[in-house]
XYZ file of C-alpha atoms in Angstrom:
425
model
C 0.000 0.000 0.000
C 1.555 3.281 -1.097
C 1.404 6.767 0.402
C 2.868 9.815 -1.374
C 4.886 10.856 1.672
C 4.986 9.297 5.107
C 6.401 11.026 8.148
C 6.934 9.079 11.328
C 7.606 11.739 13.941
C 8.558 10.214 17.253
C 9.659 12.349 20.123
C 13.312 11.401 20.449
C 15.486 14.274 21.682
C 17.212 14.604 18.331
C 13.925 14.935 16.471
C 12.951 18.393 17.635
C 14.339 21.834 18.317
C 15.381 22.638 21.853
C 12.353 22.748 24.141
C 13.652 25.897 25.827
C 13.439 27.775 22.541
C 10.755 30.465 22.224
C 7.361 29.129 21.196
C 7.086 31.633 18.330
C 9.409 32.872 15.567
C 12.116 35.321 16.627
C 11.343 37.352 13.515
C 7.731 38.459 13.273
C 5.937 36.790 10.362
C 4.510 38.928 7.617
C 0.978 40.220 8.252
C -1.776 37.810 7.322
C -4.637 38.750 5.025
C -8.057 39.334 6.559
C -9.256 36.126 4.889
C -7.271 32.904 4.698
C -7.707 29.955 2.368
C -6.603 26.598 3.743
C -6.399 23.106 2.311
C -5.903 19.651 3.749
C -2.200 18.776 4.068
C -1.894 15.817 6.461
C -3.841 13.173 8.311
C -2.546 12.603 11.842
C -2.982 9.610 14.101
C -1.248 7.587 16.819
C 0.443 4.262 16.207
C 0.127 1.274 18.502
C 3.307 2.437 20.249
C 1.720 5.880 20.901
C 3.984 7.572 18.344
C 2.609 10.520 16.388
C 2.301 9.630 12.713
C 1.341 11.656 9.660
C 0.232 10.831 6.129
C 0.409 13.560 3.488
C -2.788 14.255 1.567
C -2.501 13.991 -2.218
C -2.786 17.370 -3.921
C -3.908 17.797 -7.548
C -2.855 20.792 -9.608
C -6.097 22.669 -8.983
C -5.689 22.692 -5.211
C -5.962 26.439 -4.768
C -9.196 26.971 -6.670
C -11.963 28.555 -4.601
C -14.047 25.382 -4.495
C -11.192 23.369 -3.012
C -10.270 25.550 -0.039
C -11.640 26.596 3.332
C -11.937 30.395 3.705
C -11.514 31.893 7.162
C -11.598 35.487 8.357
C -8.998 36.576 10.890
C -8.716 39.217 13.565
C -5.780 40.390 15.642
C -5.868 38.851 19.113
C -3.534 39.460 22.036
C -2.342 36.225 23.600
C 0.130 35.112 26.260
C 2.541 32.317 25.419
C 5.028 30.597 27.726
C 8.471 31.909 26.830
C 9.832 28.395 27.235
C 7.845 25.200 26.898
C 10.489 23.438 28.990
C 9.880 25.918 31.821
C 6.107 25.498 31.415
C 6.281 21.718 31.751
C 8.772 21.965 34.610
C 6.434 24.295 36.521
C 3.495 21.993 35.796
C 5.277 18.905 37.115
C 6.643 20.781 40.129
C 3.106 21.786 41.052
C 1.836 18.254 40.498
C 4.550 16.326 42.327
C 5.656 18.752 45.013
C 2.638 21.079 45.377
C 5.146 23.829 44.666
C 4.144 26.930 42.731
C 6.768 28.131 40.250
C 6.412 31.346 38.277
C 7.183 31.299 34.557
C 7.749 34.043 32.016
C 5.055 34.831 29.464
C 5.415 36.619 26.145
C 2.551 38.884 25.127
C 1.947 38.826 21.375
C -0.604 40.117 18.910
C -1.411 37.287 16.497
C -3.906 36.678 13.733
C -6.556 34.348 15.136
C -9.837 33.114 13.680
C -12.541 35.771 13.828
C -14.943 33.993 16.162
C -17.503 36.782 15.757
C -17.923 35.806 12.092
C -20.513 33.096 11.449
C -18.963 31.893 8.183
C -15.561 31.454 9.840
C -17.043 29.362 12.654
C -18.932 27.340 10.051
C -15.733 26.522 8.152
C -13.932 25.525 11.354
C -16.912 23.364 12.317
C -16.750 21.605 8.938
C -13.035 20.928 9.403
C -13.871 19.565 12.838
C -16.645 17.360 11.490
C -14.334 15.978 8.814
C -11.886 14.832 11.492
C -14.276 11.946 12.236
C -14.144 10.468 8.738
C -11.954 9.816 5.722
C -12.341 12.051 2.661
C -14.027 9.134 0.891
C -16.822 8.941 3.478
C -20.260 10.320 2.478
C -20.250 12.349 5.715
C -17.161 14.316 4.609
C -18.130 17.929 3.898
C -17.395 18.505 0.228
C -14.555 20.965 -0.327
C -13.697 19.986 -3.872
C -12.339 17.082 -5.863
C -8.712 17.193 -4.729
C -9.034 14.402 -2.137
C -8.283 10.797 -3.070
C -9.357 7.638 -1.260
C -5.819 6.421 -0.576
C -5.371 7.544 3.070
C -5.032 4.266 4.966
C -2.238 5.061 7.418
C -3.621 5.695 10.895
C -7.179 5.294 9.639
C -7.329 1.557 9.159
C -10.444 -0.055 10.679
C -8.436 -1.418 13.635
C -6.570 1.827 14.454
C -7.678 3.069 17.879
C -5.712 6.240 18.578
C -5.789 10.018 18.422
C -6.966 11.175 14.965
C -7.423 14.297 12.917
C -6.279 16.477 10.029
C -3.830 19.275 9.333
C -4.948 22.134 7.085
C -2.577 24.860 5.872
C -2.506 28.043 3.824
C -0.669 28.061 0.501
C 2.357 29.823 1.985
C 2.293 27.733 5.218
C 1.870 30.886 7.304
C -1.182 29.456 9.093
C -1.885 25.849 10.047
C -5.120 24.510 11.535
C -4.963 21.313 13.571
C -8.383 19.597 13.697
C -8.796 16.942 16.412
C -11.401 14.178 16.404
C -13.717 13.925 19.382
C -15.497 11.025 21.024
C -16.848 8.247 18.842
C -19.670 6.627 20.800
C -22.734 4.591 19.843
C -25.113 6.710 21.919
C -24.369 9.792 19.777
C -24.607 7.911 16.499
C -20.916 7.027 16.270
C -18.693 4.079 17.011
C -15.604 2.437 15.631
C -12.217 1.315 16.922
C -11.409 4.490 18.892
C -14.401 4.093 21.247
C -12.423 2.414 24.046
C -9.656 5.012 24.285
C -12.045 7.905 23.735
C -14.159 6.687 26.646
C -11.176 6.336 28.982
C -10.039 9.893 28.251
C -13.563 11.280 28.651
C -14.082 9.623 32.014
C -10.689 10.694 33.362
C -10.869 14.294 32.143
C -14.504 15.217 32.718
C -15.845 13.148 35.626
C -15.572 14.164 39.251
C -13.892 10.934 40.330
C -12.856 8.395 37.686
C -16.456 7.997 36.454
C -17.377 6.151 39.670
C -21.130 6.202 39.036
C -22.303 2.982 40.637
C -21.407 -0.487 41.843
C -21.801 -1.956 38.365
C -19.286 0.410 36.736
C -15.612 -0.239 36.111
C -14.052 3.106 37.136
C -11.443 4.807 34.971
C -8.971 4.835 37.885
C -8.761 3.567 41.445
C -9.154 6.878 43.283
C -12.622 6.484 44.790
C -12.434 6.580 48.601
C -15.991 5.595 49.509
C -19.154 7.626 49.859
C -18.716 10.974 48.117
C -14.980 11.028 48.763
C -12.231 11.041 46.156
C -8.442 11.065 46.284
C -7.726 14.176 44.196
C -3.968 13.585 43.990
C -4.632 10.069 42.766
C -6.808 11.418 39.916
C -4.103 13.932 38.995
C -1.499 11.182 38.832
C -3.777 9.032 36.661
C -3.910 11.853 34.105
C -0.129 11.696 33.604
C -0.151 8.392 31.713
C 1.688 8.885 28.411
C -0.925 6.865 26.525
C -3.647 9.418 27.311
C -4.608 12.025 24.764
C -3.332 15.213 26.443
C 0.368 14.158 26.496
C -0.072 12.704 23.009
C -1.534 16.049 21.922
C 1.494 17.877 23.327
C 3.736 15.628 21.240
C 1.531 16.184 18.210
C 1.728 19.959 18.579
C 5.512 19.725 18.818
C 5.497 17.718 15.593
C 3.513 20.460 13.865
C 5.889 23.188 15.058
C 8.795 21.100 13.779
C 7.164 20.655 10.373
C 5.969 24.290 10.165
C 8.463 26.253 12.311
C 7.233 29.722 11.301
C 3.514 29.019 11.088
C 0.743 30.506 13.168
C -0.987 27.390 14.548
C -4.692 27.222 15.360
C -6.527 24.368 17.084
C -10.092 23.164 16.711
C -12.148 20.132 17.649
C -15.526 18.832 18.751
C -16.512 17.225 22.069
C -13.409 15.507 23.502
C -11.443 16.904 20.550
C -12.619 20.414 21.403
C -11.567 20.082 25.032
C -8.162 18.786 23.927
C -7.846 21.735 21.528
C -8.583 24.100 24.421
C -6.097 22.367 26.749
C -3.382 22.500 24.088
C -4.283 26.126 23.409
C -3.737 26.853 27.101
C -0.442 24.938 27.056
C 1.100 26.613 24.008
C -0.731 29.931 23.804
C -2.336 28.988 20.478
C -5.776 30.190 19.320
C -8.336 27.432 19.895
C -12.004 27.028 18.948
C -13.893 24.164 20.612
C -17.353 22.996 19.579
C -19.732 21.310 22.050
C -16.856 20.446 24.402
C -17.289 19.311 28.009
C -16.028 21.724 30.620
C -12.230 21.782 30.429
C -11.362 23.998 33.403
C -11.299 21.113 35.889
C -9.049 19.096 33.578
C -6.671 22.062 33.218
C -6.481 22.341 37.003
C -5.902 18.616 37.504
C -3.189 18.666 34.846
C -1.648 21.586 36.784
C -1.372 23.801 33.705
C 0.245 27.108 34.739
C -2.284 29.916 34.363
C -1.505 32.546 31.746
C -2.424 36.190 32.472
C -5.237 35.737 29.935
C -6.808 32.828 28.069
C -9.121 34.824 25.817
C -7.603 33.102 22.784
C -9.725 30.049 23.681
C -13.350 30.057 22.501
C -16.041 27.497 23.297
C -19.078 27.270 21.004
C -22.050 25.167 22.135
C -25.807 25.120 22.640
C -27.547 24.833 25.991
C -29.620 21.811 24.934
C -26.422 19.748 24.853
C -26.111 17.955 28.211
C -22.432 17.128 27.605
C -21.327 20.751 27.228
C -23.625 21.760 30.085
C -22.247 19.046 32.391
C -25.623 17.428 33.036
C -25.184 14.122 31.183
C -24.479 12.177 34.354
C -27.680 11.023 36.057
C -28.318 7.297 36.501
C -30.887 7.299 33.687
C -29.017 9.633 31.341
C -27.879 8.452 27.921
C -24.265 9.021 28.971
C -24.534 6.940 32.132
C -26.272 4.132 30.294
C -23.366 4.185 27.841
C -20.790 4.122 30.658
C -19.754 7.796 30.534
C -19.810 10.431 33.286
C -19.724 14.039 32.060
C -19.738 16.080 35.271
C -17.656 19.118 34.298
C -19.283 22.250 32.886
C -16.851 25.110 33.574
C -14.899 26.207 30.492
C -11.686 28.137 29.922
C -11.681 31.346 27.908
C -14.696 32.830 26.127
C -18.040 31.236 25.272
C -20.596 31.533 22.492
C -23.731 29.816 23.806
C -26.764 29.282 21.587
C -29.946 29.430 23.695
C -31.671 26.633 21.839
C -33.750 25.763 24.901
C -35.234 29.227 25.357
C -35.383 30.417 21.741
C -36.023 27.171 19.881
C -37.826 25.151 22.524
C -35.339 22.290 22.284
C -35.291 19.833 25.154
C -31.975 18.980 26.760
C -31.017 15.820 24.910
C -27.906 14.010 23.740
C -29.173 14.473 20.178
C -28.163 18.149 20.476
C -24.489 17.221 20.886
C -23.237 16.115 17.419
C -21.221 18.620 15.394
C -23.762 18.281 12.582
C -26.313 20.049 14.808
C -24.036 23.088 15.090
C -23.379 23.076 11.347
C -26.869 22.433 9.975
C -29.091 24.196 12.521
C -27.009 26.977 14.073
C -24.160 28.100 11.791
C -25.483 27.577 8.268
C -26.541 30.906 6.756
C -29.999 31.971 7.873
C -30.463 29.373 10.602
C -29.942 31.660 13.631
C -30.622 35.297 14.461
C -30.385 37.213 17.722
C -32.879 39.904 18.688
C -30.554 42.580 17.315
C -30.284 40.758 13.982
C -26.763 39.419 14.546
C -26.009 35.912 13.314
C -24.295 34.735 16.499
C -24.895 34.942 20.247
C -22.551 37.338 22.067
C -19.027 36.327 23.024
C -18.980 36.175 26.839
C -16.635 35.187 29.656
C -17.112 32.040 31.694
C -18.554 32.754 35.130
C -15.582 33.133 37.486
C -17.664 31.559 40.257
C -18.551 28.507 38.156
C -18.514 25.441 40.426
C -18.666 21.716 39.725
C -18.434 18.495 41.720
C -19.655 20.363 44.807
C -21.133 17.152 46.301
C -17.711 15.509 46.428
C -15.091 15.700 49.152
C -11.560 15.647 47.743
C -8.603 14.576 49.877
C -4.849 14.305 49.506
C -3.103 11.664 47.425
C -2.339 8.358 49.097
C -1.042 6.556 46.030
C 1.511 8.220 43.773
C 1.898 5.225 41.462
C -1.711 5.021 40.304
C -2.434 4.305 36.645
C -5.650 4.667 34.692
C -7.789 1.553 34.505
C -7.778 0.857 30.789
C -11.123 -0.699 29.872
C -11.061 -3.941 27.958
């Protein structure tokens, strides 16, 4: 089986630039146009050994025609990036292992980010996100032209079970968009070989205590202490497993910066993929747009991500009839619980665009409001939504600083520093 180009990017020390190097070019890149056109460049996935792997997408001569490209509007956004990723990770691990707070230096930059106040831009990002679930040959792939071939087997074979997605880039490689696949689960109309690992990551990142929802459940980790008590340090340690998607995402981002050293990198994703995009955006100071993602603030805290002076470069887009984004898909009779998932978190990082589909459309809170296709077909497609003032999008607002979750639980100190996640079989 032949691929045009195959890059196996494993994180050996010799494979990447120094990790204490600045996370942005020393020479400012040339200004970006107000509208960008991007095309598919790479498929990304994880091998059985948890290595990041890429397959280049075949590109016919007509690649840059209007019908073959995604068009995105940009706006200048001020962001804070860690001056050194090595210092960032060192501070994170020091906080995790020693409960020691270490200050790090942040660089304040004005970068071109997606214009999240523009409906058409959000629609294009949502389509990229939707496509991360399927191959270009799938009928569910949103048509962006005839440049895609069917020969993309690497990392997308039927038995592949890892982290998946696509890399889109502008013609001059000045901007790259990393699209990350979210949860594939039967109860939201999905499925496939990634279900097991998706579920483990969901239950570790977004449940109050290892998805311990009842005597019949197999918890995601062994941190439950009886009653409504949980060993918080134990949960934090469980999240450090290298086979989980956050550390894999960090490696993936490093691969992208190695392949495109001067590019402005954006992140997007849906559901679990959206939360991972937001967590990576917080880690690297990269613009991120997440669709229908569970609350990611608790996960950021448990991962001990150092807090930047501002995280306004992260935007969450969801509707309030989606129980996963709202953190209510967790009761004993909920679709999520029946499927073995516990989505307890609802506090998000950064800004939010929340469609009031319950109040303005009369939708009931239901898992059927969660798929990315709902956002695309019913909320972002031209003419499908209008606010009272005639605008096409709800306002961009901050998360409530007093947002609370898991208030019924009592969290204690770690008693087991060698805990590992309980990988479901």
